[in-house]
Short mmCIF file of C-alpha atoms in Angstrom, two decimals:
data_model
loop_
_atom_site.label_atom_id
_atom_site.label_comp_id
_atom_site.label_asym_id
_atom_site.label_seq_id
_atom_site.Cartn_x
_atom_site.Cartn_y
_atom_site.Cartn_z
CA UNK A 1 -179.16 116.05 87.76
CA UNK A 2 -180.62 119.78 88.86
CA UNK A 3 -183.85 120.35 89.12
CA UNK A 4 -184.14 124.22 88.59
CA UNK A 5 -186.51 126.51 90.96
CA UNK A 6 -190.08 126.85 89.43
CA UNK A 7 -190.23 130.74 90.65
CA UNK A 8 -186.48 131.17 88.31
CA UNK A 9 -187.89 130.02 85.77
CA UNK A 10 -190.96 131.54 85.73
CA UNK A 11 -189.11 134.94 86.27
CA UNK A 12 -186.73 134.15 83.34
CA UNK A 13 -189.63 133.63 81.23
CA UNK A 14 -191.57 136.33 82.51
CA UNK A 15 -188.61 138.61 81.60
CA UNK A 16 -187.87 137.12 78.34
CA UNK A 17 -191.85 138.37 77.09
CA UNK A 18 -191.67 141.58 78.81
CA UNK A 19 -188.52 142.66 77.11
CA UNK A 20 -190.02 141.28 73.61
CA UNK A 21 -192.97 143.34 74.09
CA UNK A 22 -191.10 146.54 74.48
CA UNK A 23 -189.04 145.84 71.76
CA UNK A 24 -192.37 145.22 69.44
CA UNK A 25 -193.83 148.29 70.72
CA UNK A 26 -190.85 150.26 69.93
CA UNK A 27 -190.41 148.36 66.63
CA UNK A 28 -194.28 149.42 66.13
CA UNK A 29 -193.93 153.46 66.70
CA UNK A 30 -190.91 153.24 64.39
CA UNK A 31 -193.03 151.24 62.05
CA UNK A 32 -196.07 153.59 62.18
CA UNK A 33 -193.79 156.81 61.84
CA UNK A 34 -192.69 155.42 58.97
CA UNK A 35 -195.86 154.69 57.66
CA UNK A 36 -197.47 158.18 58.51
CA UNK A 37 -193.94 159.96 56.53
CA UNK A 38 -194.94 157.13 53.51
CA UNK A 39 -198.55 157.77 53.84
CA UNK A 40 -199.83 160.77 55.37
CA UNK A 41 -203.19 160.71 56.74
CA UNK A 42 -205.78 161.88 59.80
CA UNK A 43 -204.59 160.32 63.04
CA UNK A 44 -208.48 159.67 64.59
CA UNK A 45 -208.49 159.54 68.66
CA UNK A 46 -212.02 157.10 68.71
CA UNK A 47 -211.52 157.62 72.56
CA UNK A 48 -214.45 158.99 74.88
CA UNK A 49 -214.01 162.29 75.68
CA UNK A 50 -212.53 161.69 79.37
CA UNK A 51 -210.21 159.56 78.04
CA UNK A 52 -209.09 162.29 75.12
CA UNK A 53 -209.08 165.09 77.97
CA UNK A 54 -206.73 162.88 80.36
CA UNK A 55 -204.55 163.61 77.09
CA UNK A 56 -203.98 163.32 73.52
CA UNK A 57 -202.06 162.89 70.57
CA UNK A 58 -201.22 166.66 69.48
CA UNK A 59 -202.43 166.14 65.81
CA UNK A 60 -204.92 164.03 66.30
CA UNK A 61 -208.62 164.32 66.10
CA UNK A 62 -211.63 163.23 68.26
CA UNK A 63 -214.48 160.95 67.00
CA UNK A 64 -215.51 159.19 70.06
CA UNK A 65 -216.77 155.65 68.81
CA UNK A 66 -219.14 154.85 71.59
CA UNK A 67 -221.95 157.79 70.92
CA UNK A 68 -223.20 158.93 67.76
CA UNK A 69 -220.09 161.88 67.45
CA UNK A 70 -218.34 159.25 65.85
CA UNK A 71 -220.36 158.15 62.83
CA UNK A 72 -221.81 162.21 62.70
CA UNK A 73 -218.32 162.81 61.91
CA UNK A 74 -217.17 160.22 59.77
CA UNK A 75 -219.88 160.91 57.64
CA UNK A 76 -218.34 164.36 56.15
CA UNK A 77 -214.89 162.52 56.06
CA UNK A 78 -213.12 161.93 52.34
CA UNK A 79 -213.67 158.27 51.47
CA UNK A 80 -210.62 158.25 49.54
CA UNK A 81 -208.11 160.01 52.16
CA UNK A 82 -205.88 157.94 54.96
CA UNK A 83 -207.49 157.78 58.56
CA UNK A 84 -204.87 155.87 61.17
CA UNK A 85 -207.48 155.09 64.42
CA UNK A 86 -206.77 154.79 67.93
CA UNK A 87 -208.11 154.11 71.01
CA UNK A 88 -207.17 153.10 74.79
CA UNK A 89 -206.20 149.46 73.51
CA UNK A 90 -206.90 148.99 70.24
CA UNK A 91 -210.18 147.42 70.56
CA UNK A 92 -213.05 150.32 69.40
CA UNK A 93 -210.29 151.47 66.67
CA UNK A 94 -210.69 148.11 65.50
CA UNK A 95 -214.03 148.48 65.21
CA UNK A 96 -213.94 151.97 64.02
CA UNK A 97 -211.55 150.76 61.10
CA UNK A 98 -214.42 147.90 59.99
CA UNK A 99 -217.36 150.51 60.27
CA UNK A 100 -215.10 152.43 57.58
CA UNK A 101 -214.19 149.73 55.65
CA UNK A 102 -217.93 148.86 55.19
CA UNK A 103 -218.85 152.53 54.40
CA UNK A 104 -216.60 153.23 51.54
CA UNK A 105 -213.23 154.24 53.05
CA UNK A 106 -210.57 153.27 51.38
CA UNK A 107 -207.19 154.15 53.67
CA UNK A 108 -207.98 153.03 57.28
CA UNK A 109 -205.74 151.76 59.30
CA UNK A 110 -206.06 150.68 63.35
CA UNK A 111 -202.82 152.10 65.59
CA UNK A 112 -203.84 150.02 68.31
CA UNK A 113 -203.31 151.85 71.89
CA UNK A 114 -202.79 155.54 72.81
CA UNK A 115 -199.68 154.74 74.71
CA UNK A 116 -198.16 153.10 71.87
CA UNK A 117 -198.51 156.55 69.66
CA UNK A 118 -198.80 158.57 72.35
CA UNK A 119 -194.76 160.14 71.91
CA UNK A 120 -195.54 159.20 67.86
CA UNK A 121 -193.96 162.90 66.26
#
């Protein structure tokens, strides 16, 4: 009987996740293209404003969650229009999307990371 090498299989595993994560991130730009041709809406960059400056989205707009700009802002938004959020990692935009949800807005939906719609057309 073999006994296989911890460090193979560790790589072979390692590889296996790595190439099913690209494939779900590709899998999620197609999916959120789609979505945005289905639904159009406001692509919201919830980033801070270094983060938007180091680059951005070309049609998006910036509502950075962590001062007041962000609530100032959603506050003259149409409850009943689509907002897709974003952030670094998906973490504020998740938070973003529930601070909408709880103020009326209908359409709000949480893109996760910038460098998963970052080459979004």
């Amino acid at each position: 009987m073999k006994i296989f090498n911890p460090t193979v299989i560790s790589f072979l595993l390692l590889s296996f996740f790595a190439c099913n994560q690209a494939s779900n991130a590709q899998e999620f730009v197609k999916d959120v293209a789609t979505q945005l041709k289905k639904e159009p809406g406001t692509i919201v960059d919830v980033r801070t404003s270094e983060e938007w400056n180091s680059g951005h989205h070309t049609k998006a707009i910036h509502a950075d969650w962590l001062s007041d700009d962000f609530r100032k802002k959603a506050a003259t938004w149409d409850k009943n229009k689509t907002y897709y959020l974003h952030c670094a990692a998906g973490g504020r935009s998740s938070d973003a999307v529930e601070y909408m949800k709880k103020n009326g807005f209908k359409k709000v939906y949480n893109l996760g990371g910038y460098d998963g719609i970052k080459n979004l057309k």
